CSV table of C-alpha atoms in Angstrom, one decimal:
chain,number,residue,atom,x,y,z
A,39,VAL,CA,-17.3,-5.8,31.5
A,40,ALA,CA,-15.4,-2.3,31.1
A,41,PRO,CA,-12.8,-2.4,34.0
A,42,LEU,CA,-11.7,-6.2,31.3
A,43,PHE,CA,-11.5,-4.2,28.5
A,44,ARG,CA,-8.5,-1.1,30.6
A,45,LEU,CA,-7.3,-4.2,32.0
A,46,ALA,CA,-6.6,-5.2,28.5
A,47,GLU,CA,-5.9,-2.6,26.7
A,48,LEU,CA,-2.5,-1.5,29.0
A,49,GLN,CA,-2.2,-5.1,28.9
A,50,GLU,CA,-1.1,-4.0,24.5
A,51,SER,CA,-0.1,-1.3,26.2
A,52,GLN,CA,3.5,-3.3,27.6
A,53,ARG,CA,3.1,-6.4,24.9
A,54,GLN,CA,1.4,-8.5,26.8
A,55,LEU,CA,-1.2,-9.7,23.9
A,56,ALA,CA,-1.2,-13.2,25.4
A,57,THR,CA,-3.2,-11.8,29.1
A,58,ALA,CA,-4.9,-9.9,26.8
A,59,ILE,CA,-6.3,-12.7,24.4
A,60,GLN,CA,-7.8,-14.2,27.7
A,61,LEU,CA,-9.1,-11.1,28.7
A,62,HIS,CA,-11.0,-10.5,25.8
A,63,GLN,CA,-11.9,-14.1,25.6
A,64,ARG,CA,-13.7,-13.0,29.0
A,65,ALA,CA,-14.9,-9.4,28.6
A,66,LEU,CA,-16.7,-11.8,25.7
A,67,ALA,CA,-18.0,-14.9,27.3
A,68,ILE,CA,-19.7,-12.4,29.8
A,69,ARG,CA,-21.3,-10.4,26.9
A,70,GLU,CA,-22.5,-13.2,25.2
A,71,LYS,CA,-24.1,-14.9,28.5
A,72,ASN,CA,-25.3,-10.8,29.8
A,73,LEU,CA,-26.5,-9.8,26.4
A,74,GLY,CA,-27.2,-12.5,23.8
A,75,VAL,CA,-25.0,-13.6,21.0
A,76,ASP,CA,-25.6,-12.1,19.0
A,77,HIS,CA,-25.9,-9.1,20.1
A,78,ARG,CA,-23.7,-5.8,18.3
A,79,ASP,CA,-21.4,-5.6,21.5
A,80,VAL,CA,-20.1,-9.5,21.6
A,81,ASP,CA,-19.1,-8.3,17.5
A,82,SER,CA,-17.3,-5.4,18.9
A,83,SER,CA,-15.3,-7.6,21.3
A,84,LEU,CA,-15.2,-10.2,18.2
A,85,MET,CA,-13.5,-8.3,16.2
A,86,ARG,CA,-10.5,-6.7,19.2
A,87,LEU,CA,-10.0,-10.0,20.1
A,88,ALA,CA,-9.9,-11.7,16.4
A,89,HIS,CA,-7.5,-8.2,15.6
A,90,LEU,CA,-4.6,-9.8,19.0
A,91,GLN,CA,-5.1,-13.4,17.7
A,92,GLN,CA,-4.3,-12.4,14.2
A,93,ALA,CA,-0.9,-10.6,15.8
A,94,ILE,CA,0.5,-13.6,17.8
A,95,GLY,CA,-0.1,-15.5,14.4
A,96,GLU,CA,-4.0,-18.0,16.1
A,97,TYR,CA,-4.6,-17.0,12.7
A,98,THR,CA,-7.9,-19.6,12.3
A,99,GLU,CA,-8.8,-18.5,15.3
A,100,ALA,CA,-9.3,-15.4,14.0
A,101,GLU,CA,-10.4,-15.6,10.8
A,102,ASN,CA,-13.5,-17.8,12.8
A,103,LEU,CA,-13.9,-14.8,14.9
A,104,LEU,CA,-14.1,-12.5,12.0
A,105,LYS,CA,-16.2,-15.1,10.3
A,106,ARG,CA,-18.6,-14.2,13.7
A,107,ALA,CA,-19.1,-10.4,13.9
A,108,LEU,CA,-19.8,-10.7,10.1
A,109,SER,CA,-22.4,-13.1,10.2
A,110,ILE,CA,-23.8,-10.6,13.1
A,111,ARG,CA,-23.7,-7.6,11.3
A,112,GLU,CA,-25.9,-8.7,8.8
A,113,LYS,CA,-28.3,-9.3,10.9
A,114,THR,CA,-27.9,-6.6,12.4
A,115,PHE,CA,-26.8,-3.7,10.3
A,116,GLY,CA,-28.2,-5.6,6.6
A,117,ALA,CA,-25.9,-7.1,4.2
A,118,GLU,CA,-24.6,-4.5,2.4
A,119,SER,CA,-24.0,-2.2,5.4
A,120,SER,CA,-20.9,-0.1,5.7
A,121,ALA,CA,-20.6,-2.2,8.7
A,122,VAL,CA,-20.5,-5.4,7.0
A,123,LYS,CA,-18.2,-4.4,4.4
A,124,ILE,CA,-15.8,-3.2,6.8
A,125,ALA,CA,-16.4,-6.7,8.5
A,126,LEU,CA,-15.5,-7.9,4.6
A,127,PHE,CA,-12.8,-5.9,4.1
A,128,ASN,CA,-11.3,-7.5,7.7
A,129,LEU,CA,-11.7,-11.5,6.7
A,130,ALA,CA,-10.6,-10.9,3.3
A,131,LEU,CA,-7.0,-9.3,4.9
A,132,ALA,CA,-6.9,-12.5,7.2
A,133,TYR,CA,-7.2,-14.7,4.2
A,134,GLN,CA,-4.6,-12.8,2.7
A,135,ALA,CA,-2.1,-12.9,4.8
A,136,ARG,CA,-1.9,-16.4,4.6
A,137,GLY,CA,-1.4,-16.3,1.1
A,138,ARG,CA,-5.3,-17.9,0.5
A,139,MET,CA,-6.0,-14.5,-1.7
A,140,SER,CA,-9.0,-17.1,-3.8
A,141,ASP,CA,-10.3,-17.0,-0.4
A,142,ALA,CA,-10.1,-13.2,-0.1
A,143,GLU,CA,-11.2,-12.2,-3.7
A,144,PRO,CA,-14.6,-13.0,-3.4
A,145,LEU,CA,-14.8,-11.0,-0.2
A,146,LEU,CA,-13.0,-8.0,-1.9
A,147,LYS,CA,-16.1,-7.9,-4.4
A,148,ARG,CA,-18.7,-7.7,-2.3
A,149,ALA,CA,-16.5,-5.2,-0.3
A,150,LEU,CA,-15.9,-3.1,-3.6
A,151,ALA,CA,-19.7,-3.7,-4.6
A,152,ILE,CA,-21.3,-2.1,-1.2
A,153,GLY,CA,-19.1,0.4,-1.0
A,154,GLU,CA,-19.5,1.5,-4.6
A,155,LYS,CA,-24.2,1.6,-3.5
A,156,SER,CA,-24.0,4.1,-1.9
A,157,GLU,CA,-22.2,6.3,-3.5
A,158,SER,CA,-20.4,6.4,-7.0
A,159,ASP,CA,-16.3,6.5,-6.4
A,160,GLN,CA,-16.9,6.2,-3.2
A,161,ILE,CA,-13.3,6.7,-0.9
A,162,ASP,CA,-14.9,3.6,1.7
A,163,ALA,CA,-14.7,1.1,-1.5
A,164,PHE,CA,-10.6,2.6,-2.2
A,165,ALA,CA,-9.0,0.4,-0.1
A,166,PRO,CA,-11.0,-3.1,-1.8
A,167,ILE,CA,-9.6,-1.6,-5.6
A,168,PHE,CA,-6.1,-1.2,-4.2
A,169,TYR,CA,-5.5,-4.9,-2.9
A,170,LEU,CA,-8.2,-6.2,-6.2
A,171,ALA,CA,-5.5,-4.5,-7.9
A,172,GLU,CA,-2.9,-6.3,-6.0
A,173,ARG,CA,-4.0,-9.4,-6.6
A,174,TYR,CA,-4.7,-9.1,-10.2
A,175,GLU,CA,-0.8,-8.4,-11.1
A,176,SER,CA,0.0,-10.8,-8.1
A,177,LEU,CA,-2.0,-13.3,-10.8
A,178,HIS,CA,-0.7,-11.0,-13.9
A,179,LEU,CA,-4.0,-10.6,-15.0
A,180,TYR,CA,-2.8,-7.3,-16.3
A,181,PRO,CA,-5.9,-5.9,-18.4
A,182,ALA,CA,-8.5,-6.5,-14.7
A,183,ALA,CA,-5.0,-4.1,-12.1
A,184,GLU,CA,-5.0,-1.6,-14.3
A,185,ASP,CA,-8.8,-0.7,-15.1
A,186,MET,CA,-8.7,-1.2,-10.4
A,187,HIS,CA,-6.0,1.4,-10.7
A,188,LYS,CA,-7.8,4.0,-12.9
A,189,ARG,CA,-10.3,3.2,-10.6
A,190,ALA,CA,-8.4,3.8,-7.2
A,191,LEU,CA,-7.2,7.3,-9.6
A,192,ARG,CA,-10.8,8.1,-10.1
A,193,ILE,CA,-11.6,8.1,-6.5
A,194,ALA,CA,-8.5,9.8,-5.4
A,195,GLU,CA,-8.9,12.3,-7.9
A,196,LYS,CA,-12.4,13.0,-6.4
A,197,HIS,CA,-11.8,12.5,-3.5
A,198,TYR,CA,-8.4,14.5,-2.5
A,199,GLY,CA,-8.4,16.6,-6.0
A,200,THR,CA,-5.7,16.1,-8.4
A,201,ASP,CA,-1.9,16.9,-7.1
A,202,HIS,CA,-2.7,15.3,-4.1
A,203,PRO,CA,-0.4,13.2,-2.9
A,204,GLU,CA,-2.8,10.2,-2.0
A,205,VAL,CA,-2.5,10.9,-6.4
A,206,GLY,CA,0.8,10.9,-6.7
A,207,LYS,CA,0.7,7.3,-5.0
A,208,VAL,CA,-1.4,5.8,-7.3
A,209,LEU,CA,-0.7,7.1,-9.6
A,210,ASP,CA,3.1,5.0,-9.3
A,211,ASN,CA,1.5,1.7,-8.6
A,212,MET,CA,0.6,2.2,-12.7
A,213,ILE,CA,3.9,3.2,-13.3
A,214,GLU,CA,5.1,0.2,-12.3
A,215,LEU,CA,2.6,-2.1,-13.4
A,216,TYR,CA,3.2,0.2,-17.3
A,217,LYS,CA,6.9,-1.4,-16.2
A,218,THR,CA,6.3,-4.9,-15.4
A,219,GLN,CA,4.5,-5.1,-19.1
A,220,GLY,CA,6.4,-3.0,-20.7
A,221,LYS,CA,4.4,-1.0,-21.0
A,222,PHE,CA,7.1,2.7,-21.2
A,223,ALA,CA,5.6,5.0,-23.3
A,224,GLU,CA,2.3,4.8,-21.3
A,225,ALA,CA,4.4,5.1,-18.6
A,226,LEU,CA,6.3,8.1,-19.1
A,227,PRO,CA,3.3,10.7,-18.7
A,228,VAL,CA,2.2,8.6,-15.7
A,229,ALA,CA,5.9,9.5,-14.1
A,230,LYS,CA,5.6,12.6,-15.4
A,231,ARG,CA,3.1,13.6,-13.3
A,232,ALA,CA,3.5,11.9,-10.3
A,233,LEU,CA,6.9,13.8,-10.7
A,234,ALA,CA,5.0,17.4,-10.6
A,235,ILE,CA,2.5,15.9,-8.1
A,236,GLN,CA,5.7,14.9,-5.2
A,237,GLU,CA,7.6,19.3,-6.8
A,238,LYS,CA,4.3,20.7,-6.2
A,239,SER,CA,3.5,19.3,-2.6
A,240,ARG,CA,6.9,18.5,-0.5
A,241,GLY,CA,9.1,21.0,-3.4
A,242,LYS,CA,11.1,20.6,-6.2
A,243,ASN,CA,14.9,20.2,-4.0
A,244,HIS,CA,12.8,17.8,-1.8
A,245,THR,CA,14.6,13.6,-1.2
A,246,GLU,CA,10.7,12.2,-2.8
A,247,ALA,CA,11.2,14.7,-6.2
A,248,SER,CA,15.1,12.5,-6.7
A,249,ARG,CA,13.0,9.4,-6.4
A,250,GLY,CA,11.2,10.4,-8.9
A,251,LEU,CA,12.8,12.0,-11.2
A,252,ASN,CA,15.7,8.8,-11.4
A,253,ASN,CA,11.9,6.8,-12.0
A,254,LEU,CA,11.5,9.1,-14.9
A,255,ALA,CA,15.0,8.9,-16.1
A,256,ARG,CA,14.7,4.9,-15.8
A,257,ILE,CA,11.7,4.9,-18.6
A,258,GLN,CA,13.2,7.4,-20.7
A,259,MET,CA,16.3,5.7,-20.3
A,260,GLU,CA,14.0,2.5,-22.0
A,261,LEU,CA,12.5,4.5,-25.0
A,262,GLY,CA,16.1,5.8,-25.9
A,263,GLN,CA,15.3,9.3,-24.9
A,264,TYR,CA,19.3,9.5,-23.7
A,265,ASP,CA,19.6,13.0,-23.4
A,266,GLU,CA,16.4,13.5,-21.6
A,267,ALA,CA,17.2,11.0,-19.0
A,268,GLU,CA,20.3,11.6,-17.9
A,269,GLN,CA,18.9,15.8,-17.4
A,270,SER,CA,16.4,13.7,-15.3
A,271,LEU,CA,19.9,12.4,-14.0
A,272,ASN,CA,21.7,15.4,-12.8
A,273,ARG,CA,18.4,17.0,-11.0
A,274,ALA,CA,18.8,13.9,-9.1
A,275,LEU,CA,22.4,13.4,-7.7
A,276,GLU,CA,22.2,17.6,-7.1
A,277,ILE,CA,19.1,16.6,-4.8
A,278,VAL,CA,20.4,14.6,-3.1
A,279,GLU,CA,23.7,15.9,-2.5
A,280,THR,CA,22.6,19.0,-1.1
A,281,ASN,CA,19.1,17.3,1.2
A,282,HIS,CA,22.3,14.4,2.2
A,283,ASP,CA,25.8,14.6,1.2
A,284,THR,CA,27.7,13.3,-1.3
A,285,ILE,CA,28.4,9.9,0.4
A,286,HIS,CA,24.9,9.1,1.1
A,287,PRO,CA,23.2,5.9,-0.3
A,288,ASN,CA,20.7,7.8,-1.8
A,289,VAL,CA,23.4,9.7,-4.4
A,290,ALA,CA,24.3,6.3,-5.2
A,291,ILE,CA,20.7,5.0,-6.3
A,292,VAL,CA,21.2,7.8,-8.6
A,293,LEU,CA,24.6,7.2,-9.4
A,294,ASP,CA,23.8,3.1,-10.3
A,295,THR,CA,20.7,4.7,-12.8
A,296,LEU,CA,23.4,6.7,-13.9
A,297,SER,CA,26.1,4.4,-14.6
A,298,ASP,CA,22.7,2.4,-16.9
A,299,LEU,CA,22.9,5.1,-18.7
A,300,TYR,CA,26.4,5.9,-19.7
A,301,LYS,CA,26.7,1.5,-20.0
A,302,LYS,CA,23.3,1.9,-22.3
A,303,GLN,CA,25.1,4.7,-24.6
A,304,ASP,CA,28.8,2.5,-24.6
A,305,LYS,CA,29.9,5.3,-22.6
A,306,ALA,CA,32.6,3.1,-20.6
A,307,GLU,CA,34.9,5.3,-19.1
A,308,MET,CA,31.9,7.0,-17.5
A,309,ALA,CA,30.1,4.0,-16.6
A,310,ALA,CA,32.4,3.2,-14.9
A,311,GLN,CA,33.6,6.3,-13.1
A,312,ALA,CA,29.6,6.2,-11.5
A,313,GLU,CA,29.5,2.5,-11.0
A,314,ALA,CA,32.9,2.9,-8.4
A,315,ARG,CA,31.8,5.9,-6.6
A,316,ALA,CA,28.3,5.0,-5.9
A,317,SER,CA,29.9,1.0,-4.4
A,318,HIS,CA,33.0,3.5,-2.9
A,319,ILE,CA,29.3,5.0,-1.1
A,320,ARG,CA,27.7,1.6,-0.8
A,321,SER,CA,30.9,0.3,1.5
A,322,THR,CA,31.2,3.5,3.8
A,323,TRP,CA,28.0,2.4,5.0
A,324,HIS,CA,28.4,-0.7,5.3
């Protein structure tokens, strides 16, 4: 079957996915005949084929193949093996792609349990935790979502170190969760820490630092910390104007926040000036 796989890979690289699927189906049939339907090499073919069928929207067919692959892995490697965990996660993502989160959730929980049994807070558990947090947040189950984010944070800190950008990504998710709930006091220290990570990893004058400053200013505004918010926004504005130019879209984003800040302070003229400048920038880019 090796020549079939090479030909299929060539077709994939040329985006001839329907032809690639036919070649993988032929390879799968050969393996099933020669090795048996539950052989681990059959599992490999099933996974490749499922990936391609998802890519062209054949979701039902892909799900059936992923279920078969899961069954083979359970028999071959054991129900709590890392191979089964990966198969569970792939099937859960297939369900999620079709909006079937009620079907995906138990698979994600099982994948998470397998990852945690092998070693507490292993990086293997990170992806299932992330998707469970997203699931709970979409259902407005905020305490459960917060718990998942905190677990993801512990894993990221343990695996990458406390100042790694991956930790910053988890913190960004926590900030959005707190903001959704109106928990701005809880969001504030998280936003400050996320900003510090951005500044340390990329430099204080990097564009990402301006994004962090803008987010921080939004939170400071909600807490009535107007002077601090203005300082954050002035820094953000200086960074984006230095990295880009005075009519870049990122400048408009900061100006929008600055306009909102001035409105909260009843500084109508300054708000109008910031708003007009942001509008001019957008008209220049469209």
